Short mmCIF file of C-alpha atoms in Angstrom, two decimals:
data_model
loop_
_atom_site.label_atom_id
_atom_site.label_comp_id
_atom_site.label_asym_id
_atom_site.label_seq_id
_atom_site.Cartn_x
_atom_site.Cartn_y
_atom_site.Cartn_z
CA UNK K 1 120.94 62.92 70.98
CA UNK K 2 121.05 66.65 70.16
CA UNK K 3 117.83 68.19 68.89
CA UNK K 4 117.66 71.55 67.12
CA UNK K 5 114.50 73.37 65.96
CA UNK K 6 114.56 76.14 63.37
CA UNK K 7 112.20 77.68 60.79
CA UNK K 8 113.85 76.37 57.60
CA UNK K 9 116.41 73.72 56.87
CA UNK K 10 118.51 73.79 53.62
CA UNK K 11 120.73 70.95 52.75
CA UNK K 12 123.55 72.03 50.49
CA UNK K 13 125.69 75.16 50.02
CA UNK K 14 125.82 75.59 46.28
CA UNK K 15 124.08 78.39 44.36
CA UNK K 16 120.62 76.89 44.85
CA UNK K 17 120.98 76.33 48.58
CA UNK K 18 122.61 79.71 49.29
CA UNK K 19 119.97 81.69 47.26
CA UNK K 20 117.20 79.81 48.93
CA UNK K 21 118.61 80.58 52.36
CA UNK K 22 119.20 84.29 51.62
CA UNK K 23 115.65 84.62 50.25
CA UNK K 24 114.17 82.84 53.32
CA UNK K 25 116.32 84.66 55.90
CA UNK K 26 114.21 87.76 55.51
CA UNK K 27 111.32 86.07 57.33
CA UNK K 28 112.88 83.45 59.62
CA UNK K 29 115.84 81.46 60.84
CA UNK K 30 117.57 79.27 58.31
CA UNK K 31 120.03 76.36 59.03
CA UNK K 32 122.27 75.37 56.09
CA UNK K 33 123.73 71.88 56.44
CA UNK K 34 126.65 70.81 54.23
CA UNK K 35 128.74 67.67 54.49
CA UNK K 36 132.13 69.28 53.77
CA UNK K 37 133.46 72.82 53.59
CA UNK K 38 130.90 75.45 52.53
CA UNK K 39 132.56 76.19 49.20
CA UNK K 40 132.89 72.42 48.28
CA UNK K 41 130.15 72.27 45.66
CA UNK K 42 129.78 71.84 41.94
CA UNK K 43 128.51 75.43 41.78
CA UNK K 44 131.86 76.63 43.07
CA UNK K 45 133.64 74.62 40.37
CA UNK K 46 131.50 75.90 37.54
CA UNK K 47 133.63 77.65 34.90
CA UNK K 48 131.87 78.74 31.71
CA UNK K 49 129.15 80.91 33.13
CA UNK K 50 125.45 81.57 33.63
CA UNK K 51 123.15 81.98 30.71
CA UNK K 52 120.63 84.81 30.59
CA UNK K 53 119.01 86.86 27.78
CA UNK K 54 120.59 90.20 28.60
CA UNK K 55 122.33 91.03 25.28
CA UNK K 56 120.98 93.42 22.66
CA UNK K 57 120.44 90.78 20.04
CA UNK K 58 118.89 88.30 22.51
CA UNK K 59 115.49 87.69 24.15
CA UNK K 60 113.94 85.26 26.62
CA UNK K 61 112.00 83.79 23.68
CA UNK K 62 115.20 82.96 21.83
CA UNK K 63 116.81 81.59 24.99
CA UNK K 64 113.71 79.43 25.50
CA UNK K 65 113.82 78.20 21.88
CA UNK K 66 117.49 77.11 22.31
CA UNK K 67 116.67 75.41 25.62
CA UNK K 68 113.67 73.50 24.17
CA UNK K 69 115.62 72.38 21.08
CA UNK K 70 118.52 71.12 23.19
CA UNK K 71 116.12 69.24 25.58
CA UNK K 72 114.89 67.11 22.58
CA UNK K 73 111.15 67.43 23.11
CA UNK K 74 111.22 66.42 26.76
CA UNK K 75 111.43 69.85 28.50
CA UNK K 76 108.32 71.26 30.33
CA UNK K 77 107.53 74.45 28.32
CA UNK K 78 106.08 76.18 31.38
CA UNK K 79 109.21 75.54 33.37
CA UNK K 80 111.40 76.73 30.49
CA UNK K 81 109.38 79.86 30.04
CA UNK K 82 109.79 80.65 33.73
CA UNK K 83 113.51 80.11 33.67
CA UNK K 84 114.28 82.35 30.67
CA UNK K 85 111.91 85.16 31.63
CA UNK K 86 113.33 85.28 35.27
CA UNK K 87 116.86 85.18 33.89
CA UNK K 88 117.56 88.88 33.56
CA UNK K 89 116.01 89.85 36.91
CA UNK K 90 118.02 87.02 38.48
CA UNK K 91 121.23 88.48 37.11
CA UNK K 92 120.25 91.88 38.60
CA UNK K 93 119.64 90.13 42.01
CA UNK K 94 123.05 88.47 41.87
CA UNK K 95 124.54 91.86 41.16
CA UNK K 96 122.80 93.31 44.18
CA UNK K 97 124.31 90.53 46.34
CA UNK K 98 127.85 91.43 45.27
CA UNK K 99 128.42 89.31 42.14
CA UNK K 100 130.77 91.27 39.76
CA UNK K 101 130.36 89.96 36.21
CA UNK K 102 133.02 90.60 33.60
CA UNK K 103 132.41 93.60 31.43
CA UNK K 104 133.60 94.92 28.05
CA UNK K 105 133.42 98.72 28.55
CA UNK K 106 129.90 99.63 29.71
CA UNK K 107 128.43 96.32 28.69
CA UNK K 108 128.41 92.88 30.21
CA UNK K 109 130.92 90.49 28.49
CA UNK K 110 128.94 87.71 26.84
CA UNK K 111 130.51 84.38 25.73
CA UNK K 112 129.16 81.74 23.37
CA UNK K 113 128.76 78.01 24.15
CA UNK K 114 127.41 74.99 22.41
CA UNK K 115 123.80 74.92 21.18
CA UNK K 116 123.29 78.60 21.91
CA UNK K 117 122.28 80.67 18.81
CA UNK K 118 123.78 83.91 20.21
CA UNK K 119 126.34 84.96 22.79
CA UNK K 120 124.55 85.03 26.19
CA UNK K 121 126.97 83.55 28.71
CA UNK K 122 127.92 85.89 31.57
CA UNK K 123 131.16 85.07 33.29
CA UNK K 124 133.50 86.14 36.12
CA UNK K 125 137.29 86.23 35.97
CA UNK K 126 137.09 84.71 32.59
CA UNK K 127 136.54 81.14 33.68
CA UNK K 128 135.75 81.28 37.43
CA UNK K 129 132.08 82.09 37.29
CA UNK K 130 130.86 79.53 39.80
CA UNK K 131 133.51 80.59 42.36
CA UNK K 132 132.67 84.28 41.81
CA UNK K 133 128.87 83.76 42.35
CA UNK K 134 129.04 81.40 45.30
CA UNK K 135 131.74 83.42 46.99
CA UNK K 136 129.58 86.49 46.92
CA UNK K 137 126.56 84.53 48.17
CA UNK K 138 128.64 82.96 50.96
CA UNK K 139 129.74 86.34 52.05
CA UNK K 140 126.17 87.53 52.27
CA UNK K 141 125.14 84.39 54.16
CA UNK K 142 127.98 84.66 56.65
CA UNK K 143 126.94 88.14 57.62
CA UNK K 144 123.22 87.41 57.96
CA UNK K 145 121.98 87.06 61.53
CA UNK K 146 119.22 84.63 60.41
CA UNK K 147 121.51 82.17 58.66
CA UNK K 148 123.48 79.46 60.45
CA UNK K 149 125.94 77.56 58.30
CA UNK K 150 126.88 74.11 59.74
CA UNK K 151 129.63 72.42 57.88
CA UNK K 152 131.08 68.83 57.95
CA UNK K 153 127.68 67.48 58.79
CA UNK K 154 126.37 64.36 57.05
CA UNK K 155 122.65 64.32 56.62
CA UNK K 156 121.54 60.70 56.86
CA UNK K 157 117.78 60.81 56.05
CA UNK K 158 114.66 62.97 55.90
CA UNK K 159 112.53 62.86 59.02
CA UNK K 160 108.80 62.52 58.37
CA UNK K 161 105.74 62.68 60.63
CA UNK K 162 102.49 61.47 59.29
CA UNK K 163 103.78 61.75 55.76
CA UNK K 164 105.00 65.32 56.12
CA UNK K 165 108.65 66.22 55.95
CA UNK K 166 109.45 67.85 59.33
CA UNK K 167 113.33 67.75 59.38
CA UNK K 168 116.45 65.63 58.84
CA UNK K 169 118.62 63.29 60.80
CA UNK K 170 122.37 63.86 60.69
CA UNK K 171 125.69 63.30 62.23
CA UNK K 172 128.22 66.04 63.01
CA UNK K 173 131.98 66.07 62.66
CA UNK K 174 132.33 64.02 65.82
CA UNK K 175 129.81 61.45 64.46
CA UNK K 176 127.30 62.46 67.13
CA UNK K 177 123.59 62.15 66.11
CA UNK K 178 121.55 65.30 65.61
CA UNK K 179 117.85 65.74 64.83
CA UNK K 180 117.14 69.00 62.99
CA UNK K 181 113.48 70.00 63.01
CA UNK K 182 112.02 72.52 60.62
CA UNK K 183 108.85 74.50 61.63
CA UNK K 184 108.06 75.40 58.02
CA UNK K 185 109.92 73.20 55.62
CA UNK K 186 113.07 71.38 54.28
CA UNK K 187 114.91 72.16 51.06
CA UNK K 188 117.17 69.67 49.38
CA UNK K 189 119.91 71.42 47.35
CA UNK K 190 122.39 68.63 47.44
CA UNK K 191 123.61 68.74 43.80
CA UNK K 192 124.21 65.86 41.53
CA UNK K 193 125.77 62.40 41.39
CA UNK K 194 128.77 62.61 39.12
CA UNK K 195 130.93 60.63 41.61
CA UNK K 196 128.97 57.56 40.61
CA UNK K 197 131.26 57.47 37.57
CA UNK K 198 134.96 56.76 37.20
CA UNK K 199 135.52 59.93 35.18
CA UNK K 200 133.75 63.01 36.42
CA UNK K 201 134.07 66.78 36.74
CA UNK K 202 131.91 66.73 39.85
CA UNK K 203 133.12 67.65 43.31
CA UNK K 204 134.10 64.68 45.54
CA UNK K 205 130.93 65.16 47.68
CA UNK K 206 128.57 64.59 44.72
CA UNK K 207 127.56 61.01 45.61
CA UNK K 208 123.84 61.23 44.95
CA UNK K 209 122.78 61.64 48.59
CA UNK K 210 119.78 63.84 47.89
CA UNK K 211 118.30 61.44 45.35
CA UNK K 212 118.73 58.42 47.70
CA UNK K 213 117.29 60.22 50.77
CA UNK K 214 114.21 61.38 48.79
CA UNK K 215 113.72 57.91 47.31
CA UNK K 216 113.86 56.31 50.80
CA UNK K 217 111.31 58.87 52.06
CA UNK K 218 108.91 57.98 49.20
CA UNK K 219 109.33 60.98 46.96
CA UNK K 220 108.90 60.63 43.12
CA UNK K 221 112.05 60.75 41.00
CA UNK K 222 111.91 61.43 37.32
CA UNK K 223 113.97 61.02 34.08
CA UNK K 224 117.02 59.66 35.90
CA UNK K 225 118.35 58.02 32.76
CA UNK K 226 119.53 61.33 31.34
CA UNK K 227 123.17 61.96 32.27
CA UNK K 228 125.15 64.67 30.57
CA UNK K 229 128.80 63.81 29.84
CA UNK K 230 130.91 66.92 29.27
CA UNK K 231 133.03 66.38 26.14
CA UNK K 232 136.20 68.11 27.28
CA UNK K 233 137.63 67.24 30.71
CA UNK K 234 141.42 67.55 30.88
CA UNK K 235 142.72 64.00 30.15
CA UNK K 236 145.02 63.64 33.16
CA UNK K 237 144.67 61.34 36.15
CA UNK K 238 142.75 63.12 38.81
CA UNK K 239 139.44 63.09 40.76
CA UNK K 240 137.51 65.25 40.12
CA UNK K 241 138.70 65.88 36.63
CA UNK K 242 139.48 69.46 35.63
CA UNK K 243 136.96 70.88 33.13
CA UNK K 244 138.06 72.59 29.97
CA UNK K 245 135.03 74.94 29.55
CA UNK K 246 132.85 74.81 26.49
CA UNK K 247 133.47 78.53 26.27
CA UNK K 248 136.97 77.66 24.93
CA UNK K 249 135.35 76.20 21.86
CA UNK K 250 133.02 79.23 21.86
CA UNK K 251 136.17 81.37 21.40
CA UNK K 252 137.38 79.36 18.39
CA UNK K 253 139.14 76.24 19.67
CA UNK K 254 138.45 73.01 17.73
CA UNK K 255 138.53 69.30 18.51
CA UNK K 256 141.27 67.43 16.60
CA UNK K 257 142.77 63.91 16.58
CA UNK K 258 146.44 63.04 17.18
CA UNK K 259 147.18 63.94 13.52
CA UNK K 260 145.75 67.40 14.07
CA UNK K 261 142.78 66.71 11.88
CA UNK K 262 139.39 68.33 12.88
CA UNK K 263 136.75 65.67 13.80
CA UNK K 264 133.39 67.43 14.33
CA UNK K 265 132.52 68.14 10.71
CA UNK K 266 131.70 64.45 10.34
CA UNK K 267 129.16 64.53 13.23
CA UNK K 268 127.11 67.70 13.25
CA UNK K 269 126.49 70.81 11.12
CA UNK K 270 127.32 72.95 14.18
CA UNK K 271 130.67 71.19 14.44
CA UNK K 272 132.47 72.03 17.71
CA UNK K 273 129.48 73.93 19.09
CA UNK K 274 127.04 71.01 18.63
CA UNK K 275 125.03 69.88 21.68
CA UNK K 276 127.06 68.18 24.40
CA UNK K 277 125.66 64.76 23.92
CA UNK K 278 126.68 64.83 20.23
CA UNK K 279 130.18 66.02 20.92
CA UNK K 280 130.74 63.49 23.73
CA UNK K 281 129.54 60.62 21.54
CA UNK K 282 131.81 61.84 18.74
CA UNK K 283 134.87 61.81 20.96
CA UNK K 284 133.76 58.40 22.32
CA UNK K 285 133.50 57.07 18.79
CA UNK K 286 136.89 58.46 17.77
CA UNK K 287 138.51 57.02 20.95
CA UNK K 288 136.87 53.61 20.16
CA UNK K 289 138.86 53.68 16.87
CA UNK K 290 142.12 54.23 18.90
CA UNK K 291 142.38 57.91 18.23
CA UNK K 292 143.53 60.39 20.82
CA UNK K 293 141.50 63.64 20.97
CA UNK K 294 142.77 67.10 21.69
CA UNK K 295 141.46 70.63 21.85
CA UNK K 296 143.36 72.91 19.55
CA UNK K 297 143.29 76.41 21.02
CA UNK K 298 146.53 77.61 19.43
CA UNK K 299 144.70 80.17 17.28
CA UNK K 300 143.95 82.16 20.44
CA UNK K 301 147.68 82.62 21.05
CA UNK K 302 148.36 84.78 24.16
CA UNK K 303 144.65 85.68 24.41
CA UNK K 304 144.01 82.24 26.01
CA UNK K 305 145.65 83.21 29.28
CA UNK K 306 143.72 86.51 29.48
CA UNK K 307 140.33 84.86 28.68
CA UNK K 308 140.75 81.61 30.57
CA UNK K 309 143.35 82.23 33.40
CA UNK K 310 142.19 79.32 35.54
CA UNK K 311 142.29 76.81 32.70
CA UNK K 312 145.61 78.24 31.50
CA UNK K 313 147.37 77.78 34.80
CA UNK K 314 145.99 74.23 35.15
CA UNK K 315 147.33 73.32 31.71
CA UNK K 316 150.71 74.87 32.53
CA UNK K 317 150.81 72.87 35.80
CA UNK K 318 150.58 69.72 33.64
CA UNK K 319 153.17 70.86 31.18
CA UNK K 320 150.74 71.90 28.51
CA UNK K 321 151.16 75.39 26.84
CA UNK K 322 147.80 76.21 25.22
CA UNK K 323 149.29 78.80 22.92
CA UNK K 324 151.44 76.09 21.25
CA UNK K 325 150.42 72.66 22.47
CA UNK K 326 147.26 70.56 21.86
CA UNK K 327 145.19 70.04 25.04
CA UNK K 328 144.32 66.37 25.65
CA UNK K 329 140.56 65.91 26.47
CA UNK K 330 138.15 63.17 27.30
CA UNK K 331 134.44 63.05 28.16
CA UNK K 332 133.41 62.85 31.81
CA UNK K 333 130.18 62.66 33.73
CA UNK K 334 129.05 66.21 34.44
CA UNK K 335 125.33 66.65 35.13
CA UNK K 336 122.11 64.78 35.57
CA UNK K 337 119.00 66.17 33.92
CA UNK K 338 116.57 64.13 35.98
CA UNK K 339 116.04 64.24 39.71
CA UNK K 340 113.43 64.71 42.45
CA UNK K 341 110.18 65.61 40.68
CA UNK K 342 108.98 69.09 41.63
CA UNK K 343 106.33 71.58 40.54
CA UNK K 344 107.09 75.11 39.41
CA UNK K 345 107.72 76.10 43.08
CA UNK K 346 110.14 73.30 43.85
CA UNK K 347 107.47 71.37 45.85
CA UNK K 348 108.14 67.61 45.73
CA UNK K 349 105.49 64.91 46.12
CA UNK K 350 106.08 64.98 49.90
CA UNK K 351 104.46 67.85 51.74
CA UNK K 352 106.85 70.42 53.10
CA UNK K 353 109.81 68.92 51.23
CA UNK K 354 111.24 71.11 48.46
CA UNK K 355 114.11 70.63 46.05
CA UNK K 356 116.06 72.90 43.73
CA UNK K 357 119.28 72.95 41.77
CA UNK K 358 120.68 69.81 40.17
CA UNK K 359 118.98 67.41 42.61
CA UNK K 360 115.54 68.60 41.32
CA UNK K 361 113.77 67.70 38.12
CA UNK K 362 111.97 70.91 37.29
CA UNK K 363 111.49 70.01 33.64
CA UNK K 364 113.81 72.75 32.47
CA UNK K 365 116.53 70.50 30.98
CA UNK K 366 114.51 67.72 29.31
CA UNK K 367 116.83 65.05 27.83
CA UNK K 368 119.84 67.38 27.53
CA UNK K 369 120.81 70.49 29.38
CA UNK K 370 121.68 73.67 27.44
CA UNK K 371 125.16 74.83 28.44
CA UNK K 372 125.29 77.28 31.35
CA UNK K 373 121.52 76.83 32.20
CA UNK K 374 122.41 74.96 35.44
CA UNK K 375 123.50 77.95 37.55
CA UNK K 376 120.54 79.91 36.23
CA UNK K 377 118.09 77.09 37.12
CA UNK K 378 119.50 76.88 40.68
CA UNK K 379 119.19 80.70 41.13
CA UNK K 380 115.76 81.01 39.58
CA UNK K 381 114.09 78.10 41.29
CA UNK K 382 115.63 78.99 44.67
CA UNK K 383 113.57 82.11 44.50
CA UNK K 384 110.46 80.17 43.63
CA UNK K 385 111.04 77.72 46.53
CA UNK K 386 111.47 80.59 48.95
CA UNK K 387 108.28 82.25 47.69
CA UNK K 388 106.16 79.15 48.33
CA UNK K 389 107.85 78.29 51.65
CA UNK K 390 107.33 81.88 52.91
CA UNK K 391 103.56 81.39 52.59
CA UNK K 392 103.44 78.29 54.78
CA UNK K 393 102.24 78.38 58.39
CA UNK K 394 104.63 76.95 60.97
CA UNK K 395 103.89 73.56 62.48
CA UNK K 396 104.56 72.56 66.03
CA UNK K 397 107.12 69.79 66.52
CA UNK K 398 106.04 66.92 68.72
CA UNK K 399 109.09 64.74 69.17
CA UNK K 400 108.50 61.43 70.80
CA UNK K 401 110.94 58.75 71.86
CA UNK K 402 110.11 56.60 68.80
CA UNK K 403 111.09 59.53 66.56
CA UNK K 404 114.66 59.36 67.87
CA UNK K 405 116.96 57.37 65.65
CA UNK K 406 119.82 54.95 66.31
CA UNK K 407 122.90 55.23 64.15
CA UNK K 408 124.32 52.29 62.23
CA UNK K 409 127.92 51.65 62.97
CA UNK K 410 129.46 54.21 60.67
CA UNK K 411 132.53 53.12 58.66
CA UNK K 412 135.81 54.56 59.72
CA UNK K 413 138.09 52.79 57.30
CA UNK K 414 138.35 55.22 54.35
CA UNK K 415 140.48 52.80 52.32
CA UNK K 416 137.78 50.09 52.38
CA UNK K 417 135.12 52.75 51.67
CA UNK K 418 137.11 53.96 48.68
CA UNK K 419 137.35 50.35 47.37
CA UNK K 420 133.62 49.92 47.41
CA UNK K 421 133.13 53.25 45.70
CA UNK K 422 135.53 52.37 42.94
CA UNK K 423 133.63 49.17 42.22
CA UNK K 424 130.39 51.13 41.88
CA UNK K 425 132.07 53.75 39.68
CA UNK K 426 133.54 51.05 37.37
CA UNK K 427 130.20 49.41 36.84
CA UNK K 428 128.44 52.73 36.06
CA UNK K 429 131.14 53.93 33.65
CA UNK K 430 131.18 50.67 31.74
CA UNK K 431 127.44 49.80 31.79
CA UNK K 432 125.61 53.06 32.02
CA UNK K 433 128.03 55.54 30.46
CA UNK K 434 128.06 57.43 27.18
CA UNK K 435 126.86 54.49 25.19
CA UNK K 436 124.47 51.90 26.64
CA UNK K 437 122.76 48.61 25.68
CA UNK K 438 120.27 46.23 27.10
CA UNK K 439 122.92 43.62 27.67
CA UNK K 440 125.28 45.97 29.43
CA UNK K 441 122.56 47.48 31.62
CA UNK K 442 121.21 44.15 32.73
CA UNK K 443 124.72 43.08 33.60
CA UNK K 444 125.30 46.32 35.48
CA UNK K 445 122.04 46.00 37.48
CA UNK K 446 123.09 42.46 38.51
CA UNK K 447 126.52 43.70 39.59
CA UNK K 448 125.01 46.53 41.62
CA UNK K 449 122.60 44.14 43.28
CA UNK K 450 125.47 41.88 44.26
CA UNK K 451 127.38 44.85 45.70
CA UNK K 452 124.26 46.02 47.65
CA UNK K 453 124.31 42.64 49.47
CA UNK K 454 127.99 43.01 50.31
CA UNK K 455 128.36 46.67 51.42
CA UNK K 456 127.38 47.23 55.08
CA UNK K 457 124.88 49.98 56.08
CA UNK K 458 127.61 51.94 57.84
CA UNK K 459 129.03 53.00 54.45
CA UNK K 460 126.45 55.78 54.07
CA UNK K 461 127.76 57.39 50.94
CA UNK K 462 128.23 54.02 49.23
CA UNK K 463 124.64 53.01 50.09
CA UNK K 464 123.40 56.29 48.59
CA UNK K 465 125.50 55.69 45.52
CA UNK K 466 124.10 52.27 45.12
CA UNK K 467 120.43 53.39 45.34
CA UNK K 468 120.99 56.24 42.87
CA UNK K 469 123.01 54.08 40.51
CA UNK K 470 120.31 51.41 40.44
CA UNK K 471 117.62 53.96 39.70
CA UNK K 472 119.65 55.31 36.75
CA UNK K 473 120.36 51.85 35.39
CA UNK K 474 116.76 50.73 35.51
CA UNK K 475 115.49 53.95 33.98
CA UNK K 476 118.07 53.61 31.19
CA UNK K 477 116.93 49.97 30.56
CA UNK K 478 113.34 51.10 30.33
CA UNK K 479 113.88 53.83 27.70
CA UNK K 480 114.26 51.81 24.48
CA UNK K 481 115.39 54.74 22.28
CA UNK K 482 118.17 57.24 22.16
CA UNK K 483 117.42 60.89 23.16
CA UNK K 484 119.74 63.62 24.47
CA UNK K 485 122.06 62.41 27.22
CA UNK K 486 120.70 58.78 26.89
CA UNK K 487 122.05 56.80 24.03
CA UNK K 488 121.35 53.09 23.40
CA UNK K 489 123.30 51.52 20.52
CA UNK K 490 120.67 48.77 20.42
CA UNK K 491 117.93 51.45 19.98
CA UNK K 492 119.92 54.25 18.24
CA UNK K 493 116.94 56.29 16.92
CA UNK K 494 115.02 59.05 18.63
CA UNK K 495 111.41 57.90 18.42
CA UNK K 496 108.36 60.29 18.38
CA UNK K 497 106.32 58.00 20.57
CA UNK K 498 108.83 58.43 23.43
CA UNK K 499 108.89 62.19 23.39
CA UNK K 500 106.03 62.51 25.88
CA UNK K 501 107.02 59.61 28.09
CA UNK K 502 108.80 60.09 31.44
CA UNK K 503 110.28 57.48 33.69
CA UNK K 504 109.05 58.02 37.21
CA UNK K 505 110.11 55.90 40.17
CA UNK K 506 109.25 55.86 43.83
CA UNK K 507 110.18 53.58 46.71
CA UNK K 508 108.33 50.23 46.71
CA UNK K 509 110.51 47.85 48.66
CA UNK K 510 114.06 49.12 48.86
CA UNK K 511 115.20 46.20 51.05
CA UNK K 512 114.58 43.77 48.25
CA UNK K 513 115.85 46.31 45.67
CA UNK K 514 112.46 46.35 43.98
CA UNK K 515 111.40 49.51 42.09
CA UNK K 516 107.92 50.60 41.23
CA UNK K 517 107.96 52.39 37.90
CA UNK K 518 105.14 54.67 36.79
CA UNK K 519 104.93 55.41 33.04
CA UNK K 520 103.50 58.70 31.77
#
């Protein structure tokens, strides 16, 4: 078995992982591990933009107010305050690292998205913000002597010694085992878990690996019931689904049915710019009544191609002309608000294990994420993680024979693996999707348990999907109310007594699929 010792290990190559690595590379060697290509992340796919209070009529306080309102009384005010006040300086840092945001004359171009009270969304190339930011960060990382990017490497588990996270076990492209040891600490920046669902905008690699690894290691996970379904994925058969950015509605597009009649006036006073959970449930409700839902952007005429070139060309590819045709849309799993519980510096409940980005639960998003706060969260808390990690003294690695691991027989039949994945996705979409119930969740939990007895250990991603899916299901069953991204039709009201309660779960006995739940 290959062993490699470094100062810091970062798992994931999205905005959170890259900014953590670049911040740490000033003081030590960083190894970035990613299981596919370096640009294969949800960050790279992000369209709409990154939110920050940089406009003349904006302020961190107003940004914070919008974030707290959208989070439906479940955000951590300290975390939100940190996010919004570090927003402007984070934009400056991204500029220093080569990110070129769109401008209108001498000023930054600012778009509007749902639940924002002002225009504060910075973007790149109109609708290629994620690609613009991560490309510039990747360029910086590739030219940094202290950063080693290792692609096509599947991290299997965290490696702990005496309760302290000291590294990770992994397999490389040739399926050879590797033990990576960190002198100072490990950072999980593995992204989300959208691929647990049949319909998702998430990159194909987003199978919940970080949540499952942290859970197996004994870390605390929090608020996993809160899944955000983006209202407007392009309704064509593909995985991942192509996102029609919320910024399109911010520019005046409206949701209509097959008769061309607007729908959102019946659901929320903010209509098409209502919070994402409201819009997704509205579309779900209309579809349940056999309506087809479309985005009508014809009022933008030729301006659509200029403002949203990437979306425009994807529509044209599918024979849709946005200046004259309605764009068919459907909700899709997009983001998880919960994750590995951290403090304000990204420290998890396991010493020397940190998390940032979508895999972490910092308390910023509460029950529902404000549009375009995800890239900002990853960038802000990456800096916080690096700040705390930089202060830690290095530990010596004592690797004994019992520390070395033996690989399960890894699956090689991708067709069989895909069959198992589709079964998990179907259960999650039908039983823990946009609208949930006790009956459906109990049935889903039973189906997942049955699958866990059938799928061999060698299907690593499937096993990770199963663990994460079960945690989500059981958290959703526990919360007997509706709030933000969690909606129960058997408990449709948002109840004050649940506002301060968080679902927290840690490993008790994974082998028997038993979960220990702590209520707070």
